[in-house]
Coordinates of C-alpha atoms in Angstrom, one line a residue:
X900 CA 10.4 36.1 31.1
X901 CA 7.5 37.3 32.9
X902 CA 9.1 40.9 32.3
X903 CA 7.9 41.1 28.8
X904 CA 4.4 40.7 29.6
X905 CA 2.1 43.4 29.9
X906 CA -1.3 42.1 30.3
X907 CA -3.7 39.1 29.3
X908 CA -7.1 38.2 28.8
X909 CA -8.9 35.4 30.1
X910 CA -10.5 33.6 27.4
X911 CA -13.0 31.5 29.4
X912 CA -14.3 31.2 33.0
X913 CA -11.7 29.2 35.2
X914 CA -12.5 27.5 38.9
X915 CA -9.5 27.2 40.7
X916 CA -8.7 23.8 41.7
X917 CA -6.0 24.1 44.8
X918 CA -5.4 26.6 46.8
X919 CA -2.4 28.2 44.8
X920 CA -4.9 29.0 42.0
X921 CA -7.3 31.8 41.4
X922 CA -10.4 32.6 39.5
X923 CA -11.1 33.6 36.0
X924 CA -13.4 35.5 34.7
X925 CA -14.5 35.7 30.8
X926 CA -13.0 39.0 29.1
X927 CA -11.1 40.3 32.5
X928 CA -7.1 41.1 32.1
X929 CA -4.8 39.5 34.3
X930 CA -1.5 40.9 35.1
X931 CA 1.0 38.3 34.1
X932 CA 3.8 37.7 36.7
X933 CA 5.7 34.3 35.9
X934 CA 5.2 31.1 33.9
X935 CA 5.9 27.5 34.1
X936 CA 6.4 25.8 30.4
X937 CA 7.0 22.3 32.0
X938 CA 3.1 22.5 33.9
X939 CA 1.6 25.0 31.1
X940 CA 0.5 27.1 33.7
X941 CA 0.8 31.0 34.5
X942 CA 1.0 33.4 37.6
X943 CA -0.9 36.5 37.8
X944 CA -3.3 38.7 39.4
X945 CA -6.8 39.3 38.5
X946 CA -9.0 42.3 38.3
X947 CA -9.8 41.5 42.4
X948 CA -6.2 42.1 43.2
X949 CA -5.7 38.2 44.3
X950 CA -2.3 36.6 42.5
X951 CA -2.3 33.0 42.2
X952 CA -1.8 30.3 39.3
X953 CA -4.0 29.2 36.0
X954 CA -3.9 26.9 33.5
X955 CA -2.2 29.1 30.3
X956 CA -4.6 28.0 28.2
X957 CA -7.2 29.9 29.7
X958 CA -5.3 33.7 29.0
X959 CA -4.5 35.1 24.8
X960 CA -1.5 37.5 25.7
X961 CA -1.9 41.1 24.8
X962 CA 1.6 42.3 24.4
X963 CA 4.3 43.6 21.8
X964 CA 7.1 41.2 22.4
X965 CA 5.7 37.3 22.0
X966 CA 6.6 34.3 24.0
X967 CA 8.9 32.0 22.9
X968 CA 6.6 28.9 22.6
X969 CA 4.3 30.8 20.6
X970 CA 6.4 31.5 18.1
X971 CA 7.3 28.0 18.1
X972 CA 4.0 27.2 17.5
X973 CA 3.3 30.1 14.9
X974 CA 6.2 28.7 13.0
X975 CA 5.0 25.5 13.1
X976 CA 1.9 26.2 11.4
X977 CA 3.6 27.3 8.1
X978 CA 7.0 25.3 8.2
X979 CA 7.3 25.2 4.6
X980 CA 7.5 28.7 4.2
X981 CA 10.6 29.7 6.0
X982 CA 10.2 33.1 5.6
X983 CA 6.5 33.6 7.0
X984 CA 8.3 32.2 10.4
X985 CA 9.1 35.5 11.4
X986 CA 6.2 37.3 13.6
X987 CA 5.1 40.6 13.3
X988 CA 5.4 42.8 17.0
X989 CA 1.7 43.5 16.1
X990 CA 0.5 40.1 15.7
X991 CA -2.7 38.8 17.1
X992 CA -1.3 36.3 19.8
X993 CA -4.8 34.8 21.0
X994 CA -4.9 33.2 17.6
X995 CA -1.2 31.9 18.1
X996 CA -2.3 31.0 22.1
X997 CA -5.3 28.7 20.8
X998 CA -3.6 26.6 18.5
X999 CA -0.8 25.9 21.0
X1000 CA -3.6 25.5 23.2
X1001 CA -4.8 22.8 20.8
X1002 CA -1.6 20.9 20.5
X1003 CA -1.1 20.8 24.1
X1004 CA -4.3 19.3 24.6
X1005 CA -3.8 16.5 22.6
X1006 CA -0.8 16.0 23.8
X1007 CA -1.9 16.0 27.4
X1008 CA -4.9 13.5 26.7
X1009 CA -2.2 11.2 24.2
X1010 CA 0.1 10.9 27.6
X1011 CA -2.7 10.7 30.7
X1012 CA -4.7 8.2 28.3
X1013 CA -1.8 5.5 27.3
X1014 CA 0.6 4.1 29.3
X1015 CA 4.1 6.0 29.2
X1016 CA 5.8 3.0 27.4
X1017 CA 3.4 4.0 24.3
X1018 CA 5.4 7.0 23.3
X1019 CA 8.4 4.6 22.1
X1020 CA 5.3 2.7 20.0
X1021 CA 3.5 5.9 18.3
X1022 CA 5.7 7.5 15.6
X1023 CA 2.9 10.2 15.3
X1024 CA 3.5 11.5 19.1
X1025 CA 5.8 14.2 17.3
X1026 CA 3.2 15.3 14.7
X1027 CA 0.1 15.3 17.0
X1028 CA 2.1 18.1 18.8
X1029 CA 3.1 19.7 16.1
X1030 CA 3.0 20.1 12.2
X1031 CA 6.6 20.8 12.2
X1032 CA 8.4 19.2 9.2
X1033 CA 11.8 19.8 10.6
X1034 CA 10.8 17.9 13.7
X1035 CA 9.4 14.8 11.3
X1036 CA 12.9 15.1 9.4
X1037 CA 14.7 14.9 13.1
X1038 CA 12.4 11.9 14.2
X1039 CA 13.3 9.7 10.9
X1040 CA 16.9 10.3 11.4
X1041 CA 16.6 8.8 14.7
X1042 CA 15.1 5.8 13.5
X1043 CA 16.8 5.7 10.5
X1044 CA 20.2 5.9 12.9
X1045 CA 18.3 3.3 15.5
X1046 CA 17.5 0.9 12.9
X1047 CA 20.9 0.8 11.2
X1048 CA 22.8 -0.1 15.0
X1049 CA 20.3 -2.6 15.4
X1050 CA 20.8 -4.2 11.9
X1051 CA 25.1 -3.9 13.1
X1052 CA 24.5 -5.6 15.9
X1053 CA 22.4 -8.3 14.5
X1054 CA 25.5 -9.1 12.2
X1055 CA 27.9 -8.8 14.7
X1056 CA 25.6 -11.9 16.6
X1057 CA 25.3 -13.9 13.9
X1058 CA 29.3 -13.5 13.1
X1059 CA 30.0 -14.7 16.9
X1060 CA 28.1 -18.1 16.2
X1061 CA 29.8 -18.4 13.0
X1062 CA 31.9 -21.7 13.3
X1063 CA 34.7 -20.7 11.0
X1064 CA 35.3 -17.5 13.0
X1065 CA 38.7 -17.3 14.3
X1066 CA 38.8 -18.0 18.0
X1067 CA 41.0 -16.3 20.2
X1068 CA 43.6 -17.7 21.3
X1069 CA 43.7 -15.6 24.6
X1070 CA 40.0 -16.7 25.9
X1071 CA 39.6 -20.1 27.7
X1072 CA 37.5 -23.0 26.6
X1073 CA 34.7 -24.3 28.5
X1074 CA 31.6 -26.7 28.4
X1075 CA 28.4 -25.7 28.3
X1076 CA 27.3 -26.7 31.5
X1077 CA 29.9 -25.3 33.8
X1078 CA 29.7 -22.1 32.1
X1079 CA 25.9 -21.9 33.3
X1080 CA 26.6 -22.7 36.3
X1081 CA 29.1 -19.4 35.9
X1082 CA 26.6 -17.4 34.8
X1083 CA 24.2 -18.5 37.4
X1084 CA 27.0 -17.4 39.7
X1085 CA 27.4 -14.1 38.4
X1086 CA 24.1 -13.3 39.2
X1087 CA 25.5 -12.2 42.7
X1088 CA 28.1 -10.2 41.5
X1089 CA 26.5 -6.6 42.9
X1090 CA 25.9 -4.1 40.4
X1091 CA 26.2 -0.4 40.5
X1092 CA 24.5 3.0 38.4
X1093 CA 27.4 4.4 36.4
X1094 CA 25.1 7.6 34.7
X1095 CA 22.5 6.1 33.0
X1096 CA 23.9 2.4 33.2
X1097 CA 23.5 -0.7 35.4
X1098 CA 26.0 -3.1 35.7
X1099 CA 29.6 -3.3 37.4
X1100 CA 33.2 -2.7 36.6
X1101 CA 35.9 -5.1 34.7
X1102 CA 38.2 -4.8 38.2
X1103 CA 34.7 -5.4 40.7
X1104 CA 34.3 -8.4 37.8
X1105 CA 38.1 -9.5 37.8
X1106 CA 37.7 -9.5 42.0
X1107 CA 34.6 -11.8 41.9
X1108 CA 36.2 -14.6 39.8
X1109 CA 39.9 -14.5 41.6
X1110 CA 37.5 -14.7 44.9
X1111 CA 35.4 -17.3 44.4
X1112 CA 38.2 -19.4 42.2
X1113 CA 37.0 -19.6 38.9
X1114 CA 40.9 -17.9 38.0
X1115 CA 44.2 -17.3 39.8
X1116 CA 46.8 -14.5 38.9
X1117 CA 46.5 -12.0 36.1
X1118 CA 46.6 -13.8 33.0
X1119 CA 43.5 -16.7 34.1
X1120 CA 41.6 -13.3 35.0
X1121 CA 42.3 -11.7 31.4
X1122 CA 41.5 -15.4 29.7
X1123 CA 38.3 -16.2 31.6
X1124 CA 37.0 -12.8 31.0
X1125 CA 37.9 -12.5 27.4
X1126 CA 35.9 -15.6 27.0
X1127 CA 33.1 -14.2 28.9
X1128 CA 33.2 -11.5 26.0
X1129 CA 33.7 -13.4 22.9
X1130 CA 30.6 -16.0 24.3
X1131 CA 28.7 -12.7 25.2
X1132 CA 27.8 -14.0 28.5
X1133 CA 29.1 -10.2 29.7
X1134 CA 28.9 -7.5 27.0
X1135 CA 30.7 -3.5 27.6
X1136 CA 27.5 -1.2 28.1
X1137 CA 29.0 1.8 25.9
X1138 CA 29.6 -0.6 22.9
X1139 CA 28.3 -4.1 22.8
X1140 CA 30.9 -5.0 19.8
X1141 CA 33.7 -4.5 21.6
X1142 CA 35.5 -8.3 22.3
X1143 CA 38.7 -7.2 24.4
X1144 CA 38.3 -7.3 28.1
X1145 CA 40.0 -4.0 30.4
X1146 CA 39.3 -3.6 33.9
X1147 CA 38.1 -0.3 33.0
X1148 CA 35.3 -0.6 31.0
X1149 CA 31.8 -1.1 32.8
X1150 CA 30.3 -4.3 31.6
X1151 CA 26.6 -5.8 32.8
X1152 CA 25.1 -9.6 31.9
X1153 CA 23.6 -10.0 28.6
X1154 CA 21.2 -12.2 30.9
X1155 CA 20.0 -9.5 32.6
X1156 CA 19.9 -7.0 29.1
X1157 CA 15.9 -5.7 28.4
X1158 CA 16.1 -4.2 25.0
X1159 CA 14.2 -4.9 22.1
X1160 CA 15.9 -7.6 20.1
X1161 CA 18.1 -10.5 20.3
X1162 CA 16.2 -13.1 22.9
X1163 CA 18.0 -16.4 23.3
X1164 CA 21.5 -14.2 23.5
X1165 CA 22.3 -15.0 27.3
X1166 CA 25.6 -16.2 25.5
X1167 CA 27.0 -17.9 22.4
X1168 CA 26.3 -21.4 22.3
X1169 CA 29.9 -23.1 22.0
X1170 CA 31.1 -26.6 20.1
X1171 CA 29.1 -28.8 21.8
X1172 CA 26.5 -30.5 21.0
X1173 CA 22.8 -28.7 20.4
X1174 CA 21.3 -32.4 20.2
X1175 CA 18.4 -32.8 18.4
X1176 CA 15.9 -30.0 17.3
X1177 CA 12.2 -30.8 18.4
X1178 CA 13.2 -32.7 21.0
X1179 CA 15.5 -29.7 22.3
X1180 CA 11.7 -27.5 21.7
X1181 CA 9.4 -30.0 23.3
X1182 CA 11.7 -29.7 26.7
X1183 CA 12.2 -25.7 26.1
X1184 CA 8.3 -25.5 26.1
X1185 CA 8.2 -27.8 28.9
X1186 CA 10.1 -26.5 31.6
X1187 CA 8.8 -23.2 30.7
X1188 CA 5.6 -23.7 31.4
X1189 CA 6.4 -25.9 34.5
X1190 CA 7.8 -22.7 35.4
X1191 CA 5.1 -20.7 35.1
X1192 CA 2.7 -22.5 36.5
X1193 CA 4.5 -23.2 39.4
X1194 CA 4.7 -19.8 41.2
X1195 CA 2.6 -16.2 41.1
X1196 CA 4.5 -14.3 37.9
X1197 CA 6.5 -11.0 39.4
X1198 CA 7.3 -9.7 35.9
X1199 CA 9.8 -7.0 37.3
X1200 CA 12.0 -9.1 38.8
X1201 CA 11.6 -12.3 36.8
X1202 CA 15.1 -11.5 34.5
X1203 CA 16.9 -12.1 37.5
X1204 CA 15.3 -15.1 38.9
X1205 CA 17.6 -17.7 38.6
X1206 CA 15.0 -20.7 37.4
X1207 CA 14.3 -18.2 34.6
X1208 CA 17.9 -17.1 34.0
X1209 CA 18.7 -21.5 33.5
X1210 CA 15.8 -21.4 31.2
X1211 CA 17.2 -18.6 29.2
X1212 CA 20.5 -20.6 29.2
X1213 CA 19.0 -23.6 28.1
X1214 CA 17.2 -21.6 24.9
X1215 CA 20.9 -20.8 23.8
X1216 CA 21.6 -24.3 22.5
X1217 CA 18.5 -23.2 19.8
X1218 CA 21.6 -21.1 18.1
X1219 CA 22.7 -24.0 16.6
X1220 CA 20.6 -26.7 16.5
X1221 CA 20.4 -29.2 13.0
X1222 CA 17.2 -28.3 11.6
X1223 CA 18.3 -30.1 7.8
X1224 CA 17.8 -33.4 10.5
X1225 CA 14.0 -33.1 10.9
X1226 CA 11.4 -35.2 8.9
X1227 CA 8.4 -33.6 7.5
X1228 CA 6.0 -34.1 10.8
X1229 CA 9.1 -32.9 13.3
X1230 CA 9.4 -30.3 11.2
X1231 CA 6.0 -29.0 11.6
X1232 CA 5.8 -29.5 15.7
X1233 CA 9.0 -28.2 16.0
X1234 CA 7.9 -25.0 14.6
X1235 CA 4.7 -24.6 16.0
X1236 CA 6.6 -25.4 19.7
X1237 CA 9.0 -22.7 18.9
X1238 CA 6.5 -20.3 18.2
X1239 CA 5.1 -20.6 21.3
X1240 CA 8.3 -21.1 23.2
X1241 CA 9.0 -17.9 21.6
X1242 CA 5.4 -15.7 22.9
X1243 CA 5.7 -17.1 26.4
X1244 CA 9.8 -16.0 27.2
X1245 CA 9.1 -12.6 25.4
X1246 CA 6.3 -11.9 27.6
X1247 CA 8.4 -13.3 31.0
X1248 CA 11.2 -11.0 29.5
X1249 CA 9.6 -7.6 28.9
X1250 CA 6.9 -8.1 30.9
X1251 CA 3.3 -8.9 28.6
X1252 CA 2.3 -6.0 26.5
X1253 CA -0.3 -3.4 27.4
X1254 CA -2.3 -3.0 23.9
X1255 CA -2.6 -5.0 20.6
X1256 CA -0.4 -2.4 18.9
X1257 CA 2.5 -3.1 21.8
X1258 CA 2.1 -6.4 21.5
X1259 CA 2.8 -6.7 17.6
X1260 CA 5.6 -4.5 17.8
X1261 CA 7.0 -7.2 20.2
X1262 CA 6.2 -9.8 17.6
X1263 CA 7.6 -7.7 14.3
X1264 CA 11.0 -6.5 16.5
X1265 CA 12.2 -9.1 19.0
X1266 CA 13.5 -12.2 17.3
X1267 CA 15.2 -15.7 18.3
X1268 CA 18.4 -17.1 16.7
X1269 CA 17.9 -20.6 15.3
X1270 CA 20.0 -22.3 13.2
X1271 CA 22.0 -19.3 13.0
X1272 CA 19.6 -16.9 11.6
X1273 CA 17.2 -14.8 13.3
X1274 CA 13.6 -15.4 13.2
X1275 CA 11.0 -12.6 14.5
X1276 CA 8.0 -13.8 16.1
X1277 CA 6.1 -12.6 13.2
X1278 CA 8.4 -14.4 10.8
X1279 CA 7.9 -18.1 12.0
X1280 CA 3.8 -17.4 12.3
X1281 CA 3.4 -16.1 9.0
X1282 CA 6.4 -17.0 6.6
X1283 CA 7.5 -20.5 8.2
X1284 CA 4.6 -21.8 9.7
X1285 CA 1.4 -20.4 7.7
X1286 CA 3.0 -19.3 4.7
X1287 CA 1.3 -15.8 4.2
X1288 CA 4.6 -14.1 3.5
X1289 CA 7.6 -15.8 1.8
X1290 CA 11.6 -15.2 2.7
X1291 CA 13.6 -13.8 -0.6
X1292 CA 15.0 -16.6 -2.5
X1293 CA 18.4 -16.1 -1.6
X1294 CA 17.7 -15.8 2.0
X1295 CA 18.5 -19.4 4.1
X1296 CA 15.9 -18.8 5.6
X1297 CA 13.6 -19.7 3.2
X1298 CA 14.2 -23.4 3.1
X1299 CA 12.7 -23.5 6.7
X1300 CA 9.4 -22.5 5.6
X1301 CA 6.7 -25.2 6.2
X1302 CA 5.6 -26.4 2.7
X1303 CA 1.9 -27.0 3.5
X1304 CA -0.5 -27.4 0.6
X1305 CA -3.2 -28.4 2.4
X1306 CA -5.6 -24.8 3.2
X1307 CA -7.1 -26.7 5.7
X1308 CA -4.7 -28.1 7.3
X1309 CA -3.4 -24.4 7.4
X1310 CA -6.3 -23.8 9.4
X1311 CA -6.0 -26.1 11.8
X1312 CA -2.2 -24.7 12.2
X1313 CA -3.7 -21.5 13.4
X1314 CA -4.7 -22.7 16.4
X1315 CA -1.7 -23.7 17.8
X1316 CA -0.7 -20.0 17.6
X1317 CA -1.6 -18.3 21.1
X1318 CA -0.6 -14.9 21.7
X1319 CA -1.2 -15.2 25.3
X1320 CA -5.0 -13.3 25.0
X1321 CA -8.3 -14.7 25.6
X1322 CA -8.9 -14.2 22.0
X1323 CA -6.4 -17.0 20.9
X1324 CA -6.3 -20.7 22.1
X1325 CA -4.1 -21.9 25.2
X1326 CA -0.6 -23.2 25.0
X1327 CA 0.3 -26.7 24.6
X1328 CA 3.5 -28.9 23.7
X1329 CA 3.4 -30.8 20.1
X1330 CA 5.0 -33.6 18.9
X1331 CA 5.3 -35.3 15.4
X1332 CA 3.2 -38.3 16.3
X1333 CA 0.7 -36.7 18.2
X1334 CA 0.8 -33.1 16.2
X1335 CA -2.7 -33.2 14.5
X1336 CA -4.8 -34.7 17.7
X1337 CA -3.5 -32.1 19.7
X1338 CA -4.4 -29.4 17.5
X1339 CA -7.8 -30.6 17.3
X1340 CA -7.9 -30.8 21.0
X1341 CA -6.4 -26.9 21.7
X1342 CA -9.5 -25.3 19.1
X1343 CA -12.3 -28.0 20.7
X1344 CA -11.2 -26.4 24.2
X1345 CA -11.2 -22.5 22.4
X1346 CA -14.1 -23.1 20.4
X1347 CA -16.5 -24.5 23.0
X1348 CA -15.6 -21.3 24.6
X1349 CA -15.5 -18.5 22.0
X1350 CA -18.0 -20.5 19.0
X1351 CA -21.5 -18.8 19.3
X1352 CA -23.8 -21.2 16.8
X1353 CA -27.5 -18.8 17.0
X1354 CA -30.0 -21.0 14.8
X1355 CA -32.6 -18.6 15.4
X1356 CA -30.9 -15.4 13.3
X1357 CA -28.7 -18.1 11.6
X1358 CA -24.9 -16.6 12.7
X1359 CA -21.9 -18.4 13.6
X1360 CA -20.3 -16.3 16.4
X1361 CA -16.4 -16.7 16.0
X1362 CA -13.3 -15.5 17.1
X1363 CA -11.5 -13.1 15.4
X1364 CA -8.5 -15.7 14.1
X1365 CA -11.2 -17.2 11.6
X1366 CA -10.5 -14.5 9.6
X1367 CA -7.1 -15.9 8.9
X1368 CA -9.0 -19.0 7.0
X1369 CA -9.7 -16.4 4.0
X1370 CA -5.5 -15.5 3.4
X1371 CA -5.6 -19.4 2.9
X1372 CA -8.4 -19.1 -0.1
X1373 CA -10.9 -20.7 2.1
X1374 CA -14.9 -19.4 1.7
X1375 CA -17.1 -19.1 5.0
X1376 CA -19.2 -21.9 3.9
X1377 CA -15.8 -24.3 3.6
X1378 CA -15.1 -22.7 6.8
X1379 CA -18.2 -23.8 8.4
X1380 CA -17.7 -27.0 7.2
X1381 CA -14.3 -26.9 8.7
X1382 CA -15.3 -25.1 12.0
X1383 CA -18.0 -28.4 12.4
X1384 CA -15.5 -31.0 13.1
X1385 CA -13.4 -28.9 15.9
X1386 CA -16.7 -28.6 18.2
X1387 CA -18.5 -30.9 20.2
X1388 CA -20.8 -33.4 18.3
X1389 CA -24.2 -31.3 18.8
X1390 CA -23.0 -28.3 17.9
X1391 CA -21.5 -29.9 14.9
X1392 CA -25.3 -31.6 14.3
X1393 CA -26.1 -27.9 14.0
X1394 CA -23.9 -26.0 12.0
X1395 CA -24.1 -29.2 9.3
X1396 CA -27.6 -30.3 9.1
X1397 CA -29.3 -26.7 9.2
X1398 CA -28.7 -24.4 6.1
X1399 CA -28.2 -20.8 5.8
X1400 CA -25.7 -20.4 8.7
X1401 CA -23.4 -17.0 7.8
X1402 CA -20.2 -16.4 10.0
X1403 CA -19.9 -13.9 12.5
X1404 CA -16.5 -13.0 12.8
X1405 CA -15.4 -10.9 15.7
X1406 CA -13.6 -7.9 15.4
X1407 CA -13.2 -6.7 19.3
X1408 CA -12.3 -9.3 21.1
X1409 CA -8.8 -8.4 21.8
X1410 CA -9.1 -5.1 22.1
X1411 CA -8.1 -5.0 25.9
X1412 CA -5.4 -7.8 26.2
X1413 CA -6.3 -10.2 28.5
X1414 CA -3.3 -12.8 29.4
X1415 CA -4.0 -15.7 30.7
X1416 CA -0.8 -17.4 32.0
X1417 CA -2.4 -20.3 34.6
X1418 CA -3.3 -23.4 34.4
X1419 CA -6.7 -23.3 33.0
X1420 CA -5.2 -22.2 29.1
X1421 CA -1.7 -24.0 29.9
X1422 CA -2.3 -27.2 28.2
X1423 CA 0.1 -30.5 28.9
X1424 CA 1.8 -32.7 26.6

């Protein structure tokens, strides 16, 4: 490519920074010998005769024939005018150069300023590069196409824990307990990279199990593992629909899987019993914290630690627990348990997010099966639990929703909400007899921390999840009122006996996500 270039100009004064680069020199031409498009970087020689490399943003080409990235980005500047794409031989190319130039730096400071992870979050990462509409049309098909296997697969899930499916008559039966114990087993099962999948092969799979005696011959092999399938303990990596077993196919734990979704899926819970609902929540939350407080966190390798993995197994029996069961106050610490079940085993699982806007595309996109229906994070805080939003009438969903009339009791409901950052209260196991107390305790502990009462300027310092009292309907002086009977008695004295006080409400605090996973926010039962 370097062939077509003639000369360039520098457009600034350059320093070189290595000792493959040379210097630049405002107005000089440099003979253009080679680029690199991956670095945006150029080879030449400059008016001194020495040849080294400079960043291409520095030069405006001078030549008939035009690179291909800048008529990329000249085309990109008019796309809705197909036929102004087409550049003229005599066009002025430093104009074309600086707006690539432009592009490329915001790209440059979009990727060395966030962490990589952020490009799956920003759907504008596309149009800060470019004003390209065909490239906007592209990046909505692909979501349009990710969305829709998503929905498919959230279907095909909820079809598997249908009891009225047809079971197949090939695949074995087996309790609950031994087939953890199984999958526990199968952590061991050594795993391979098959192009860009982990996992191992139906034969390595059908080996293991005639091994280590879980199945003898041919057709124990072909029923265990068809089992295996249809409870989606094991799922085929190319297509996670597909039920029928072949020593062939490449196959990986759905314990292990990492993808946005589906969170309690380590398998399909089976006929037995899910026993009862908040007491099944009040152990979850439980032993998860037990386990979390009982060793350093290694987020990386924490999927496959087999106290987590039991953990995960034990969250499958929420598929099908009896919520019509639970009385009014179960109902309410169920929920509120759940919801925090459900922040701490995201974070464990994808490792905790890196910035507010990570962290509530976690709680909009990964969701928990209960009662056979999905539930986002987002879903139980504000449809079942707060009542902000409100499922469609027709979906089943809706009769789970927490019927609270009470705004400030609402309130108090807020604070047995953490989302793992300083800017939200600890985490704490509820029950139905002992469900307001313990709310009261969890915001005395926050607000002693985070409640700011200044009686000289007459401002009540709070944390930013006050601001949730006005969805409810409630005014800042109700709120004050409210605020008053969750803080210690002279601080209460305070806010109550002297007028004027205005709130304060914080808008920064969580900014920088701060989790705090020890014991000193871990509250006990």
């Amino acid at each position: 490519m370097a062939a077509s270039y003639e000369t360039a100009v520098a457009l600034e004064d350059y320093t070189p920074q290595n000792d493959d680069e040379i210097a630049l020199v405002k107005g000089e031409k440099v003979m253009i010998r080679a680029f690199n498009n991956n670095a945006h970087t150029a080879q030449g020689e400059n008016e001194k005769g020495e040849v080294g490399w400079f960043p291409e943003c520095k030069i405006a080409v001078q030549v008939q024939q035009v690179n291909a990235l800048d008529f990329l980005a000249a085309s990109m500047t008019n796309s809705t005018d197909k036929k102004q794409a087409t550049i003229s031989p005599r066009v002025d190319t430093s104009s074309l150069t600086e707006k690539r130039r432009q592009h490329s730096e915001r790209l440059s400071t979009f990727l060395t300023q966030k962490p990589p992870r952020k490009l799956l979050v920003d759907k504008n990462i596309l149009t800060q590069a470019s004003d390209s509409e065909d490239i906007k049309v592209a990046q909505e098909a692909v979501m349009k196409e990710k969305e829709s296997k998503r929905a498919k697969l959230e279907k095909f899930y909820l079809t598997k824990m249908d009891p009225k499916k047809k079971k197949d008559k090939d695949a074995k039966e087996m309790p609950e307990k031994e087939l953890d114990a199984l999958i526990q087993m199968m952590l061991d099962i050594p795993t391979e990279k098959k192009k860009d999948k982990i996992g191992f092969s139906g034969k390595v799979l059908a080996e293991w199990l005639t091994e280590n005696n879980y199945a003898e011959g041919k057709n124990d092999v072909q029923a265990l593992c068809n089992m295996l399938l249809n409870r989606l303990v094991i799922y085929e990596t190319s297509d996670r629909t597909n039920t029928k077993f072949s020593p062939k196919d490449f196959y990986n734990l759905s314990c292990k899987n990492v993808e946005f979704g589906a969170m309690n899926l380590d398998k399909v819970w089976g006929a037995d019993d899910a026993g009862d609902a908040l007491t099944l929540s009040v152990d979850l939350l439980t032993n998860l914290m037990k386990y979390m407080q009982k060793k350093k966190l290694d987020f990386g390798n924490m999927r496959t630690d087999p106290q987590f993995v039991k953990i995960g197994l034990q969250m499958t029996a929420l598929q099908k627990c009896n919520l019509d069961s639970l009385t009014y106050g179960s109902k309410e610490a169920f929920w509120i348990n759940l919801y925090n079940i459900m922040v701490l085993f995201v974070y464990c699982r994808l490792c905790p997010p890196a910035s507010r806007s990570d962290r509530q595309l976690i709680h909009d996109k990964c969701y928990f099966t209960v009662a056979r229906a999905h539930y986002s994070l987002t879903e139980v805080r504000e449809n079942v639990i707060l009542g902000l939003n409100q499922f469609p009438a027709k979906d089943k969903r809706s009769t789970s929703t927490i019927d609270e009339k009470d705004k400030n009791r609402k309130a108090l409901f807020v604070f047995g909400l953490p989302d793992g950052t300083e800017a939200t209260p600890g985490f704490y196991v509820y029950n139905a007899a002992t469900l307001e107390s313990k709310l009261k305790e969890a915001a005395m502990v926050f607000l002693e921390n985070k409640l700011v009462v200044d009686d000289t300027d007459l401002k009540i310092k709070c944390p930013r999840l006050v601001r949730t009292f006005k969805q409810f309907g409630i005014k800042d002086q109700d709120a004050i009122k409210l605020l008053s009977g969750w803080v210690l008695p002279w601080r209460s004295k305070i806010m109550i006996e002297q007028p004027g006080f205005e709130l304060d409400i914080d808008s920064t605090s969580s900014q920088e996500p701060c989790y705090l996973f020890d014991s000193t926010v871990v509250g006990e039962e």
